[in-house]
Coordinates of C-alpha atoms and ligand atoms in Angstrom, one line a residue:
M1 CA 0.0 0.0 0.0
T2 CA 1.6 3.3 -1.0
S3 CA -0.3 5.3 1.6
R4 CA 0.0 3.1 4.7
P5 CA -1.2 5.1 7.7
T6 CA 1.5 6.1 10.1
M7 CA 0.9 5.0 13.6
F8 CA 2.1 7.0 16.6
A9 CA 1.9 5.1 19.9
L10 CA 1.8 7.9 22.5
A11 CA 4.1 7.1 25.4
T12 CA 3.5 3.4 25.9
P13 CA 3.0 3.3 29.7
P14 CA 5.5 1.1 31.6
L15 CA 2.8 0.4 34.2
A16 CA -1.0 0.4 34.1
C17 CA -2.5 3.9 34.1
P18 CA -6.0 5.2 33.6
A19 CA -5.7 5.7 29.8
A20 CA -3.3 5.4 26.9
M21 CA -3.5 7.1 23.5
L22 CA -2.5 6.1 20.1
R23 CA -2.4 8.3 17.0
V24 CA -2.8 7.3 13.4
S25 CA -2.3 9.6 10.4
G26 CA -2.6 9.1 6.7
P27 CA -5.0 9.2 3.7
D28 CA -6.3 5.7 4.3
V29 CA -7.2 6.3 8.0
P30 CA -11.0 6.5 7.2
A31 CA -11.0 2.8 6.3
L32 CA -9.4 1.9 9.6
V33 CA -12.3 3.1 11.7
R34 CA -14.3 0.0 10.7
L35 CA -12.1 -1.9 13.1
F36 CA -13.8 -0.1 16.0
G37 CA -17.5 -1.1 15.2
D38 CA -20.2 0.9 13.6
V39 CA -18.3 4.1 13.3
V40 CA -18.8 6.7 10.5
W41 CA -15.7 8.7 9.5
Q42 CA -16.4 12.3 10.1
R43 CA -15.0 15.0 12.4
N44 CA -16.3 13.6 15.7
C45 CA -15.4 12.1 19.0
V46 CA -17.3 8.7 19.6
R47 CA -17.1 5.6 21.6
G48 CA -16.2 2.3 20.0
T49 CA -14.8 -1.2 20.8
I50 CA -12.0 -3.2 19.2
A51 CA -11.5 -7.0 19.2
L52 CA -8.1 -7.8 20.8
P53 CA -6.9 -11.2 22.0
V54 CA -8.3 -10.4 25.5
G55 CA -11.7 -9.6 24.2
Q56 CA -13.7 -6.5 23.1
V57 CA -11.9 -3.5 24.5
P58 CA -13.8 -0.2 24.9
C59 CA -12.2 2.9 23.4
V60 CA -12.8 6.5 22.6
L61 CA -12.1 7.7 19.0
W62 CA -11.3 11.2 17.9
M63 CA -11.6 11.6 14.2
M64 CA -10.0 14.6 12.5
P65 CA -10.4 14.6 8.7
A66 CA -7.8 16.3 6.5
P67 CA -6.9 19.1 6.1
Q68 CA -7.9 20.5 9.4
S69 CA -5.9 18.0 11.5
L70 CA -2.5 18.9 12.9
T71 CA -0.6 16.7 10.4
G72 CA -2.8 18.0 7.6
E73 CA -3.8 14.3 6.9
N74 CA -6.7 12.2 8.1
T75 CA -5.9 11.7 11.7
L76 CA -7.4 9.3 14.3
E77 CA -6.7 9.3 18.0
V78 CA -7.7 6.2 19.9
M79 CA -7.9 6.2 23.7
V80 CA -7.9 2.8 25.5
P81 CA -7.5 1.7 29.1
G82 CA -3.8 2.3 29.9
H83 CA -2.5 -1.2 30.3
P84 CA 0.9 -1.8 28.5
E85 CA -0.3 -5.2 27.2
L86 CA -3.5 -3.7 25.8
L87 CA -1.7 -1.0 24.1
R88 CA 0.8 -3.5 22.5
D89 CA -2.1 -5.6 21.3
L90 CA -3.8 -2.5 19.8
E91 CA -0.5 -1.6 18.0
Q92 CA -0.3 -5.1 16.7
R93 CA -3.9 -5.1 15.5
L94 CA -3.2 -1.8 13.6
R95 CA 0.0 -3.1 12.1
Q96 CA -2.0 -6.1 10.8
A97 CA -4.4 -3.5 9.3
G98 CA -1.6 -1.9 7.3
C99 CA -0.2 0.7 9.7
R100 CA 3.5 1.3 10.1
D101 CA 5.3 2.6 13.2
A102 CA 6.3 6.2 13.4
E103 CA 9.8 7.3 14.2
P104 CA 10.4 9.8 17.1
G105 CA 9.1 13.3 16.4
R106 CA 7.3 12.2 13.2
F107 CA 3.9 13.6 14.3
T108 CA 5.3 17.1 15.1
R109 CA 7.5 17.1 12.0
M110 CA 4.5 16.4 9.8
A111 CA 2.7 19.3 11.6
V112 CA 5.6 21.6 10.8
E113 CA 5.8 20.4 7.2
A114 CA 2.0 20.9 6.9
G115 CA 2.5 24.5 8.1
K116 CA 0.3 23.9 11.2
L117 CA 3.2 24.6 13.6
S118 CA 6.3 26.7 13.3
L119 CA 9.7 25.0 14.0
A120 CA 10.1 27.3 17.0
Q121 CA 6.7 26.2 18.3
A122 CA 7.5 22.5 17.8
E123 CA 10.7 22.9 19.8
A124 CA 8.8 24.9 22.4
T125 CA 6.4 22.0 22.8
L126 CA 9.4 19.7 23.4
A127 CA 11.0 22.2 25.8
L128 CA 7.7 22.5 27.7
V129 CA 7.3 18.7 28.2
T130 CA 11.0 18.2 29.2
S131 CA 11.2 21.4 31.4
T132 CA 12.5 20.8 34.9
D133 CA 11.6 24.1 36.6
E134 CA 9.1 27.0 36.4
V135 CA 11.5 29.4 34.6
S136 CA 12.0 27.0 31.8
R137 CA 8.3 26.3 31.6
R138 CA 7.6 30.1 31.4
R139 CA 10.2 30.4 28.6
A140 CA 8.8 27.5 26.7
L141 CA 5.3 29.0 26.9
A142 CA 6.6 32.3 25.6
D143 CA 8.2 30.4 22.7
L144 CA 5.0 28.5 22.0
S145 CA 2.8 31.6 21.8
G146 CA 5.2 33.3 19.4
E147 CA 6.0 36.0 21.9
S148 CA 9.8 35.1 22.0
A149 CA 10.0 35.3 18.2
R150 CA 8.4 38.7 18.2
R151 CA 10.8 40.0 20.8
L152 CA 13.8 38.5 19.0
R153 CA 12.7 40.1 15.7
E154 CA 12.7 43.5 17.5
L155 CA 16.2 42.9 18.8
A156 CA 17.4 41.8 15.3
G157 CA 16.0 45.0 13.9
R158 CA 18.0 47.0 16.4
L159 CA 21.1 45.0 15.7
R160 CA 20.6 45.6 11.9
S161 CA 20.6 49.3 12.5
V162 CA 23.7 49.1 14.8
S163 CA 25.5 46.9 12.2
A164 CA 24.8 49.4 9.4
R165 CA 26.1 52.3 11.6
Y166 CA 29.3 50.3 12.3
E167 CA 29.9 49.8 8.6
M168 CA 29.3 53.6 8.0
S169 CA 31.5 54.6 10.9
F170 CA 34.7 53.7 8.9
D171 CA 33.9 56.6 6.5
F172 CA 33.5 59.1 9.2
S173 CA 36.3 58.2 11.5
E174 CA 38.1 61.5 10.8
D175 CA 34.9 63.5 11.0
E176 CA 34.4 66.0 13.8
H177 CA 31.1 64.3 14.8
A178 CA 32.9 60.9 15.0
T179 CA 33.2 60.9 18.8
A180 CA 29.5 61.8 19.3
Q181 CA 28.5 59.0 16.9
E182 CA 30.8 56.5 18.5
D183 CA 29.3 57.3 22.0
S184 CA 25.8 56.9 20.7
L185 CA 26.7 53.6 19.0
A186 CA 28.4 52.3 22.1
S187 CA 25.3 53.1 24.3
D188 CA 23.0 51.5 21.7
V189 CA 25.2 48.4 21.7
S190 CA 25.3 48.2 25.5
A191 CA 21.5 48.5 25.7
L192 CA 21.1 45.8 23.0
L193 CA 23.5 43.5 24.8
S194 CA 21.7 43.8 28.1
D195 CA 18.3 43.1 26.4
L196 CA 19.7 40.2 24.5
R197 CA 21.3 38.8 27.7
E198 CA 17.9 39.1 29.5
F199 CA 16.2 37.3 26.6
V200 CA 18.7 34.5 26.5
G201 CA 18.6 34.2 30.3
R202 CA 22.0 32.7 30.8
E203 CA 21.6 32.5 34.5
Q204 CA 19.8 29.2 33.8
N205 CA 21.9 26.1 33.6
Q206 CA 20.2 24.9 30.5
P207 CA 22.2 23.8 27.4
R208 CA 23.6 26.9 25.7
H209 CA 24.9 25.6 22.4
E210 CA 23.8 23.1 19.8
V211 CA 27.1 21.4 20.6
P212 CA 28.1 22.1 24.2
V213 CA 31.2 24.2 24.8
V214 CA 33.9 23.1 27.3
A215 CA 36.1 26.2 28.0
L216 CA 39.7 26.1 29.5
F217 CA 40.1 29.2 31.5
G218 CA 42.8 30.4 34.0
P219 CA 46.0 32.5 34.5
P220 CA 48.7 32.8 31.9
N221 CA 50.9 29.7 31.7
A222 CA 48.4 27.6 33.6
G223 CA 48.9 24.9 31.0
K224 CA 45.6 25.5 29.2
S225 CA 46.9 25.0 25.7
S226 CA 48.8 21.9 26.7
L227 CA 45.7 20.3 28.3
F228 CA 43.6 21.4 25.3
N229 CA 45.9 19.6 23.0
A230 CA 46.1 16.5 25.2
L231 CA 42.2 16.4 25.5
A232 CA 41.8 17.0 21.8
G233 CA 44.4 14.4 20.9
K234 CA 46.1 16.7 18.5
Q235 CA 48.5 19.7 18.5
R236 CA 46.0 22.4 17.7
A237 CA 47.1 25.2 20.1
L238 CA 50.5 26.8 20.4
V239 CA 52.3 25.9 23.7
S240 CA 55.2 28.0 25.0
E241 CA 56.8 29.0 28.3
T242 CA 56.2 32.6 27.4
P243 CA 53.0 33.8 29.3
G244 CA 50.3 35.2 27.0
T245 CA 50.9 32.8 24.1
T246 CA 47.3 32.2 23.4
R247 CA 45.4 35.3 22.3
D248 CA 42.2 34.7 20.3
P249 CA 40.3 31.6 21.3
V250 CA 41.2 28.3 19.7
E251 CA 38.4 25.8 19.1
T252 CA 38.3 22.1 18.2
G253 CA 35.7 19.3 18.3
A254 CA 36.2 16.5 20.9
V255 CA 34.2 13.5 22.2
F256 CA 34.3 12.3 25.8
E257 CA 32.6 9.0 26.6
G258 CA 30.6 9.2 23.4
R259 CA 29.5 12.8 24.0
A260 CA 30.5 15.5 21.5
C261 CA 31.5 19.0 22.5
T262 CA 33.5 22.0 21.3
L263 CA 36.7 22.4 23.3
L264 CA 37.7 26.1 23.7
D265 CA 41.3 27.2 24.6
L266 CA 41.3 30.8 26.0
S267 CA 43.8 33.5 26.5
G268 CA 45.3 33.7 30.1
V269 CA 43.7 36.1 32.5
G270 CA 45.3 37.9 35.5
A271 CA 48.8 38.5 36.7
G272 CA 51.7 37.8 34.3
D273 CA 49.8 38.4 31.1
A274 CA 52.3 39.8 28.6
D275 CA 49.5 41.6 26.7
H276 CA 48.4 43.6 29.7
G277 CA 45.0 42.2 29.8
R278 CA 44.1 43.0 26.2
F279 CA 42.6 39.6 25.5
A280 CA 41.2 39.0 29.0
P281 CA 37.7 40.5 28.6
Q282 CA 37.0 38.3 25.6
A283 CA 38.3 35.2 27.5
R284 CA 36.0 36.1 30.5
Q285 CA 33.0 36.5 28.2
R286 CA 33.7 33.1 26.6
A287 CA 34.1 31.5 30.0
L288 CA 30.8 32.9 31.2
A289 CA 29.1 31.6 28.0
A290 CA 30.5 28.0 28.3
D291 CA 28.4 25.0 29.2
V292 CA 31.3 23.5 31.2
L293 CA 34.1 25.6 32.6
L294 CA 37.5 24.1 33.4
L295 CA 39.3 26.4 35.8
L296 CA 43.0 25.6 35.3
C297 CA 45.5 26.3 38.0
A298 CA 49.2 25.5 37.9
P299 CA 51.2 25.2 41.2
G300 CA 51.4 28.6 42.9
Q301 CA 48.4 30.1 40.9
A302 CA 45.6 29.1 43.3
D303 CA 45.0 32.6 44.7
D304 CA 44.9 34.3 41.2
C305 CA 42.7 31.6 39.9
A306 CA 40.2 31.8 42.8
R307 CA 40.1 35.7 42.6
E308 CA 39.3 35.5 38.9
F309 CA 36.6 32.9 39.4
V310 CA 34.9 34.8 42.3
S311 CA 34.8 37.9 40.1
L312 CA 33.1 35.9 37.3
T313 CA 30.5 34.5 39.7
G314 CA 29.6 38.2 40.5
Q315 CA 28.2 38.2 36.9
D316 CA 26.7 34.8 37.1
A317 CA 26.3 33.0 40.4
A318 CA 25.2 29.8 38.6
L319 CA 28.7 29.5 37.1
R320 CA 29.8 27.4 40.1
S321 CA 27.6 24.5 39.1
R322 CA 29.3 24.5 35.6
A323 CA 32.9 24.7 36.9
L324 CA 35.5 22.1 37.6
W325 CA 38.8 23.0 39.4
V326 CA 41.7 21.5 37.4
Q327 CA 45.1 21.4 39.1
T328 CA 47.5 21.2 36.2
M329 CA 51.2 20.0 36.0
S330 CA 50.6 17.3 38.7
D331 CA 54.0 16.0 37.8
L332 CA 55.4 19.0 39.6
T333 CA 55.3 19.6 43.4
P334 CA 54.0 21.1 45.6
Q335 CA 50.4 21.2 44.6
D336 CA 48.0 24.0 45.8
A337 CA 44.8 23.5 47.8
N338 CA 41.5 24.1 46.0
P339 CA 40.3 27.2 47.9
L340 CA 36.8 27.3 46.3
G341 CA 35.7 23.8 47.2
L342 CA 34.8 23.1 43.6
P343 CA 34.9 19.5 42.2
Q344 CA 38.5 19.0 41.4
H345 CA 41.0 17.0 39.2
A346 CA 44.7 16.8 39.2
V347 CA 46.2 16.3 35.7
S348 CA 49.5 16.5 33.9
A349 CA 49.6 17.1 30.2
A350 CA 53.2 16.1 30.3
S351 CA 52.8 12.6 31.9
A352 CA 49.1 12.1 31.0
H353 CA 48.3 11.5 34.7
G354 CA 44.6 12.1 35.5
L355 CA 43.6 12.6 31.9
S356 CA 41.4 9.6 31.6
A357 CA 39.6 10.5 34.9
L358 CA 39.0 14.0 33.6
R359 CA 37.7 12.7 30.2
E360 CA 35.2 10.5 32.2
Q361 CA 34.1 13.4 34.3
L362 CA 33.6 15.5 31.2
G363 CA 31.6 12.8 29.6
A364 CA 29.4 12.6 32.7
R365 CA 28.9 16.4 32.7
L366 CA 28.0 16.5 29.0
G367 CA 25.5 13.6 29.7
E368 CA 23.8 15.5 32.5
L369 CA 23.6 18.5 30.3
A370 CA 21.9 16.5 27.5
D371 CA 19.4 15.1 30.1
R372 CA 18.6 18.6 31.5
G373 CA 15.9 19.3 29.0
S374 CA 15.7 20.8 25.6
T375 CA 16.6 24.3 24.4
S376 CA 15.1 25.5 21.2
R377 CA 17.2 26.4 18.2
L378 CA 15.8 30.0 18.5
R379 CA 17.4 30.3 22.0
L380 CA 20.6 28.5 21.1
K381 CA 21.2 30.8 18.1
A382 CA 20.3 33.8 20.2
N383 CA 22.8 32.7 22.7
A384 CA 25.5 32.3 20.0
A385 CA 24.6 35.8 18.8
L386 CA 25.1 37.2 22.3
T387 CA 28.5 35.5 22.6
Q388 CA 29.5 37.0 19.2
L389 CA 28.3 40.5 20.2
D390 CA 30.0 40.3 23.5
A391 CA 33.2 39.3 21.7
A392 CA 32.7 42.2 19.3
V393 CA 32.9 44.9 22.0
A394 CA 35.2 43.1 24.5
D395 CA 38.5 44.4 23.1
P396 CA 38.6 48.3 23.1
Q397 CA 41.7 48.2 20.8
A398 CA 40.2 45.9 18.2
P399 CA 40.2 47.5 14.7
P400 CA 36.8 48.8 13.6
E401 CA 36.7 46.4 10.6
A402 CA 37.0 43.4 13.0
V403 CA 34.3 44.8 15.3
A404 CA 32.0 45.4 12.3
A405 CA 32.6 41.8 11.1
D406 CA 31.7 40.4 14.5
V407 CA 28.6 42.5 14.7
R408 CA 27.6 41.2 11.2
R409 CA 28.1 37.6 12.3
A410 CA 25.9 38.2 15.4
L411 CA 23.2 39.6 13.1
T412 CA 23.4 36.5 10.8
L413 CA 23.0 34.3 13.9
L414 CA 19.9 36.2 15.0
D415 CA 18.5 36.0 11.5
E416 CA 19.1 32.2 11.6
A417 CA 17.3 32.0 14.9
L418 CA 14.3 33.5 13.3
L419 CA 14.2 31.3 10.2
S420 CA 11.0 29.4 10.1
D421 CA 12.7 26.4 8.5
A422 CA 16.1 24.7 8.8
P423 CA 18.3 22.5 6.7
G424 CA 17.3 18.8 6.5
D425 CA 20.1 17.6 8.7
V426 CA 19.2 20.1 11.4
L427 CA 15.6 19.0 11.3
E428 CA 16.7 15.4 11.7
L429 CA 18.6 16.4 14.9
I430 CA 15.8 18.4 16.3
F431 CA 13.1 15.8 15.8
A432 CA 15.3 12.9 17.0
R433 CA 15.0 14.5 20.4
F434 CA 11.3 13.9 20.5
C435 CA 9.9 10.6 21.8
I436 CA 7.8 8.2 19.7
G437 CA 4.2 9.4 19.4
K438 CA 5.1 13.1 19.5
Ligands
GTP501 N1 55.9 20.1 33.9 C1 54.9 20.4 33.1 N2 54.9 21.5 32.4 C2 53.8 21.8 31.6 C3 52.6 21.0 31.7 N3 51.7 21.5 30.9 C4 52.2 22.6 30.4 N4 53.5 22.8 30.8 C5 54.4 23.8 30.4 O1 53.9 25.1 30.9 C6 54.2 26.1 29.9 C7 52.9 26.8 29.6 O2 52.1 25.9 28.9 P1 50.9 26.4 28.0 O3 50.1 25.2 27.7 O4 51.3 27.2 26.8 O5 50.1 27.3 29.0 P2 48.8 28.3 28.7 O6 48.0 28.3 30.0 O7 48.2 27.9 27.5 O8 49.6 29.7 28.6 P3 49.0 31.0 27.9 O9 48.4 30.7 26.6 O10 50.3 31.8 27.7 O11 48.1 31.7 28.8 C8 54.9 25.4 28.8 O12 56.2 25.6 28.9 C9 54.5 24.0 28.9 O13 55.5 23.1 28.4 C10 52.6 19.8 32.5 O14 51.7 19.0 32.7 N5 53.8 19.6 33.2
MG502 MG1 47.8 29.0 25.8

């Protein structure tokens, strides 16, 4: 049969519960209702019975003819007493009648493809059912109602105007009004940053990136780049005994215990920085935006490291729950105490001591993050735009062309957040997070 109805078993209950639901969608669904007795296919909710191995089982049928249903096809929802065996028998009966099983997220994906639900609303539905606290539920509801998209569109409009003014500012850099223009631009950017930060709500320990970011942060010469290379299994970052070797962030993909992430090596912050702190603001912003923060500390650096971390927690108190204290160069003695009481690891990039334990711990953290619920593409992209915009303004000495390019990239990310569709592989990833039946 070319048009076999697709069957969506809604959350097969592991134990008996008052009721269970099964959805079926497809052009041939009207023929199926005959299985349930003397039922006429029309938009209606009626009682019926179905013959299963245990006997005649009562059920309630919701019939939603095309095109008004959520999938745009003929859709039938069947409610039966919620015993797992009954539901399995019902699924088997429908398979015999020509139905095939739906893959996870199929129902919602069909609703999106039929134009009945936007992608952001589909993701908001997922975020709502997997939310673990009231703040996430409020956000998911705002996403579902379209309120978040409206707000983000307004922020993107403001950023578009800021971006255009940055581009124009090159032409006027010698102009007598240049200073006044720069001041007004700076105040618009700072207002925009604060509104975008509020929208993204980074104080929440929800996943922040499509692929979680693990950042290596700490004083100059803490051994960040050495550990970065050791964890990545390749020599990506420059290592040297000169403090201040790493300037702009270096990124690479890594997998710990089967969990993928982006590893991020940052410029050193605090005492001993050869660049007099020029790259430190950017490193701090990236550290605050990370999903997991590795706070690296070589022997003798504990106080600097702790001071820097405490100042970051002034901007985001929840950072503590994302941070791990990593005592580097464990081949050297003496080792410092961990003054912050954070979960800790001792590692040596030189001898590989402690690396496998750290990899395991990172795998576990990334796993917890994945279980913590779902964050919509709209919010992940908005978060990436915020990181980009923060980076754009972090370095006061950056050339205007570089700032303008960062602002443009932030704008592209906001525009992507607002796209109503996404490339096929992104859709696959999004809907794979749904359970069968949704
Ligand atoms: N003994 C020992 N030395 C190490 C270890 N890891 C790094 N080093 C040395 O410490 C120095 C600094 O290492 P990097 O990895 O460049 O340190 P960094 O934190 O990236 O430094 P910046 O980028 O300048 O902030 C280099 O001379 C490394 O060889 C280690 O595990 N044991
Ligand atoms: Mg480095």
